[in-house]
CSV table of C-alpha atoms in Angstrom, one decimal:
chain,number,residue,atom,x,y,z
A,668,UNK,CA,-72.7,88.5,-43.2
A,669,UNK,CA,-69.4,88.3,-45.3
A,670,UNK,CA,-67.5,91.0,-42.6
A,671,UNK,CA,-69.2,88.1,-40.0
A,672,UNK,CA,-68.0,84.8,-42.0
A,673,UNK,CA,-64.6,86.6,-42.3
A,674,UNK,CA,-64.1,87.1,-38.9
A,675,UNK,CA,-65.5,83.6,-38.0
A,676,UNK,CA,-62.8,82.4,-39.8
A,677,UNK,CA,-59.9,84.3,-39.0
A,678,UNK,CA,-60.9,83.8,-35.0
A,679,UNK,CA,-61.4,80.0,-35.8
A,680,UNK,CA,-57.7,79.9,-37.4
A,681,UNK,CA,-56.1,81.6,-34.3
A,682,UNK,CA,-57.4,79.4,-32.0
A,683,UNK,CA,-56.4,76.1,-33.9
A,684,UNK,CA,-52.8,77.5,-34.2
A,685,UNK,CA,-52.7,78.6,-30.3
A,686,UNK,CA,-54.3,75.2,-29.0
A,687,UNK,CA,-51.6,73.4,-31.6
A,688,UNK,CA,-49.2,75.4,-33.2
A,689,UNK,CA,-47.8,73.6,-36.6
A,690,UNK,CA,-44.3,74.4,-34.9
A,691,UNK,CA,-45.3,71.8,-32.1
A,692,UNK,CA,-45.4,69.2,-35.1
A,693,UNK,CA,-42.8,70.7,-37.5
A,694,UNK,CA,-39.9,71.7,-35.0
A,695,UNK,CA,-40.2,69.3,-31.7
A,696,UNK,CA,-41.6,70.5,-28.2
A,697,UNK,CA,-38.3,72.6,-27.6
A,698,UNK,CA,-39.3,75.4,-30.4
A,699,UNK,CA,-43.4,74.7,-29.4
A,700,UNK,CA,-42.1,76.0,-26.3
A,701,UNK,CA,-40.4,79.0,-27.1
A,702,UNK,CA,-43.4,79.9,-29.2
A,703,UNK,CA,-45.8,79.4,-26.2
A,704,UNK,CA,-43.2,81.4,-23.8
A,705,UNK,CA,-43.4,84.8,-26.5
A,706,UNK,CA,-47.1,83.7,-26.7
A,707,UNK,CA,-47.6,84.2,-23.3
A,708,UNK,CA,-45.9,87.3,-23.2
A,709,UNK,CA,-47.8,89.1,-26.1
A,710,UNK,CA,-51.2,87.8,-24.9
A,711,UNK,CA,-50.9,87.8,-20.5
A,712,UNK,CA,-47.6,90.1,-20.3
A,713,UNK,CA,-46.1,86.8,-18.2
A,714,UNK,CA,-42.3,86.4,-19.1
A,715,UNK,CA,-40.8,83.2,-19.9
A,716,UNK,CA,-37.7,82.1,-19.5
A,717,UNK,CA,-37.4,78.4,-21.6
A,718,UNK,CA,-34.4,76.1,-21.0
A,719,UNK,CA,-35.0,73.5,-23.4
A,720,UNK,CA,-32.8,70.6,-24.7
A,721,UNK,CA,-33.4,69.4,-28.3
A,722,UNK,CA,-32.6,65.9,-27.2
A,723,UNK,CA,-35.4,66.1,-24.7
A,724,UNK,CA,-37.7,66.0,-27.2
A,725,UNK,CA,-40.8,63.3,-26.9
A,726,UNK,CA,-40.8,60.3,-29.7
A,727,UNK,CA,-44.5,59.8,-28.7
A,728,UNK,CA,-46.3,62.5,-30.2
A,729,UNK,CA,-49.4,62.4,-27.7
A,730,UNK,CA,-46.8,63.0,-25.5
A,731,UNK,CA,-45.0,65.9,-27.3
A,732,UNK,CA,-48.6,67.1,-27.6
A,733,UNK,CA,-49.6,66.2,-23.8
A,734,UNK,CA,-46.7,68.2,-22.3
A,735,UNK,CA,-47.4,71.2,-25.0
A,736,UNK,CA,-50.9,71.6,-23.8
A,737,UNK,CA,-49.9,71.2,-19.6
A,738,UNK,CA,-47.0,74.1,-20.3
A,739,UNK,CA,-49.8,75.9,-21.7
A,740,UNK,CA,-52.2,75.4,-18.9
A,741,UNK,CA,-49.5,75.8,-16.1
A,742,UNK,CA,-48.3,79.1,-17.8
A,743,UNK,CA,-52.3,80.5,-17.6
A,744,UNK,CA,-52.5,79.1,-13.9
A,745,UNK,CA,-49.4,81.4,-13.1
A,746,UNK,CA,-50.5,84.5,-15.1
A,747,UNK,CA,-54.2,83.8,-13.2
A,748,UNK,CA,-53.5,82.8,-9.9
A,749,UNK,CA,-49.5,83.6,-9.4
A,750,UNK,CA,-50.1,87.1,-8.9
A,751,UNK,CA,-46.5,87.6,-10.1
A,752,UNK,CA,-45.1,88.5,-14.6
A,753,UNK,CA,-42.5,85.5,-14.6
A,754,UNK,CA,-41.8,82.1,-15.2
A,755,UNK,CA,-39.5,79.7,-15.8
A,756,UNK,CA,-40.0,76.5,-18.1
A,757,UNK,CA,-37.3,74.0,-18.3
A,758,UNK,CA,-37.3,70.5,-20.4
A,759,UNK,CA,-35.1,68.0,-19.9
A,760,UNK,CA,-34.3,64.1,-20.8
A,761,UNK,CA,-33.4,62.5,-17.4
A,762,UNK,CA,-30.8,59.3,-17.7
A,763,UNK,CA,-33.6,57.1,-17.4
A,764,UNK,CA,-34.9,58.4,-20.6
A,765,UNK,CA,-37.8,60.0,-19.4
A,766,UNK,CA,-38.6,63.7,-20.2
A,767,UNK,CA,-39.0,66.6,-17.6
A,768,UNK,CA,-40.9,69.4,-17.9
A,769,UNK,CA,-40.8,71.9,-15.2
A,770,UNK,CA,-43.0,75.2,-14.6
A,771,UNK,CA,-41.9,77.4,-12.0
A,772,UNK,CA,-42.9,80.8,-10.6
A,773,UNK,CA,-42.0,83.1,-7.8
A,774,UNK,CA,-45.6,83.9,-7.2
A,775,UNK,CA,-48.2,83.5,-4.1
A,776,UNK,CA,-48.2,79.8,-4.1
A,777,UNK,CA,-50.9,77.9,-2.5
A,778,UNK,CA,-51.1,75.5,1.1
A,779,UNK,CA,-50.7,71.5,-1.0
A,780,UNK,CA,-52.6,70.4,2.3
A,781,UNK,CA,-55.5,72.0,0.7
A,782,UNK,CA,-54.8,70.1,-2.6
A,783,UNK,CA,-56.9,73.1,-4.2
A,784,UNK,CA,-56.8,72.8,-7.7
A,785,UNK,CA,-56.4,68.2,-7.8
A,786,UNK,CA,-60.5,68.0,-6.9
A,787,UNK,CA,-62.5,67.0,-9.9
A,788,UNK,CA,-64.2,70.0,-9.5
A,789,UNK,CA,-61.2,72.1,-11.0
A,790,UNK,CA,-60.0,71.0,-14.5
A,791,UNK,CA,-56.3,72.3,-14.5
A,792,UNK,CA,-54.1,70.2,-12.7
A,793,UNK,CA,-56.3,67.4,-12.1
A,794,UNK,CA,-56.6,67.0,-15.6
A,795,UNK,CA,-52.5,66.8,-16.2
A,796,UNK,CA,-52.8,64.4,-13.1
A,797,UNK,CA,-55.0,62.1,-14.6
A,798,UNK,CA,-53.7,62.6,-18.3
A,799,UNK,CA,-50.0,61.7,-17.2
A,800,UNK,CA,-50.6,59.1,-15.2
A,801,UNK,CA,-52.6,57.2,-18.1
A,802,UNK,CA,-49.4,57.9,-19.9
A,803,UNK,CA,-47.2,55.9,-17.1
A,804,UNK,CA,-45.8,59.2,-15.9
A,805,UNK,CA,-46.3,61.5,-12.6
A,806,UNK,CA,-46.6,64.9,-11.5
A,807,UNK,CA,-45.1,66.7,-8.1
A,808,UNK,CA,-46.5,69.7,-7.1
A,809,UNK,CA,-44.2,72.1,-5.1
A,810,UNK,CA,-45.8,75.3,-3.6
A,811,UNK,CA,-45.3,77.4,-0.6
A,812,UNK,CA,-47.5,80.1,0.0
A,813,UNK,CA,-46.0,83.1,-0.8
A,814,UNK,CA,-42.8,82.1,-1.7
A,815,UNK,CA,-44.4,80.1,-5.3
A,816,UNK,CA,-44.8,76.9,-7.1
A,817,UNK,CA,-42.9,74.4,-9.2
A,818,UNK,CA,-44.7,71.7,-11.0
A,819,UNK,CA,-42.4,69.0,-12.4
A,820,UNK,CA,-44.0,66.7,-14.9
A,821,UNK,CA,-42.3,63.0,-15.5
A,822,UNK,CA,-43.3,61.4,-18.7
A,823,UNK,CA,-42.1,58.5,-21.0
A,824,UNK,CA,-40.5,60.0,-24.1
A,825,UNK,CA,-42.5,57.0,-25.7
A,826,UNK,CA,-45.4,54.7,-24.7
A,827,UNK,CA,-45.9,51.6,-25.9
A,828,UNK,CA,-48.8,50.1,-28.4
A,829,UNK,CA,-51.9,48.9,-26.8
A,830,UNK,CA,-51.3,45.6,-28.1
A,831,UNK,CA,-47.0,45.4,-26.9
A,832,UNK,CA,-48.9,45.6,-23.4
A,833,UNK,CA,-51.7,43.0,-24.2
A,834,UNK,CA,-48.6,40.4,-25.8
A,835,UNK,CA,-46.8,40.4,-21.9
């Protein structure tokens, strides 16, 4: 039972630190990622490349968290569905002061016309649909079968109180 408890614990602690790694909180989205890129490798054998700029950083922490968690669920669409051991993750801070997170592969892609994985019936990236847009940013969704996909997510490096939007 010990051996059991143990192991309960251990497993438990793993999972905390991959679903939120304390670097995510103590070092900014831009280290998060380079943790979730070796991550990946170690746990799916998918490559990462991560071009991230410190200043792109996210003020809001749900949103530092928000775009943590889609890189993360991009990356395990591409090692599930890609059919291909490489990505690309880039983060940026556009002049407009939002922040741009881009996943790419070079992987089977998928037909958009079909919208597959945007019905409520999958969680993935209807989920980061939803999620973003509740945060006042969007998603595009580039794919081409065969030739891969890019998903670019747009979000507000900080979103206002509930109550700075109930005062206009």
């Amino acid at each position: 039972v010990i051996d059991l408890l143990d192991q309960s614990i251990k497993i438990s602690r793993s999972l905390t630190i991959e679903l939120s790694p304390p670097i995510l909180y103590d070092a900014g989205l831009p280290a998060a990622l380079n943790w979730l890129a070796r991550w990946m490798q170690s746990k799916h054998g998918l490559l990462v490349e991560v071009n991230s700029d410190e200043a792109a950083n996210p003020e809001a922490e749900e949103v530092k968290i928000f775009l943590f968690q889609s890189a993360r669920e991009l990356l395990f669409n591409v090692a599930k569905h890609a059919q291909t051991n490489q990505a690309w993750v880039a983060l940026t801070r556009r002049e407009d002061g939002q922040v741009e997170l881009v996943v790419r592969d070079k992987g089977n892609g998928f037909d958009l016309s079909h919208q597959r994985g945007l019905t409520r019936s999958g969680f993935g990236l209807f989920s980061i649909h939803e999620r973003i847009e509740l945060l006042g940013g969007h998603i595009e969704i580039q794919s081409t079968p065969g030739v891969g996909t890019q998903i670019t997510l747009l979000a507000p490096s900080h979103v206002p109180a509930a109550n700075d939007t109930e005062s206009r």
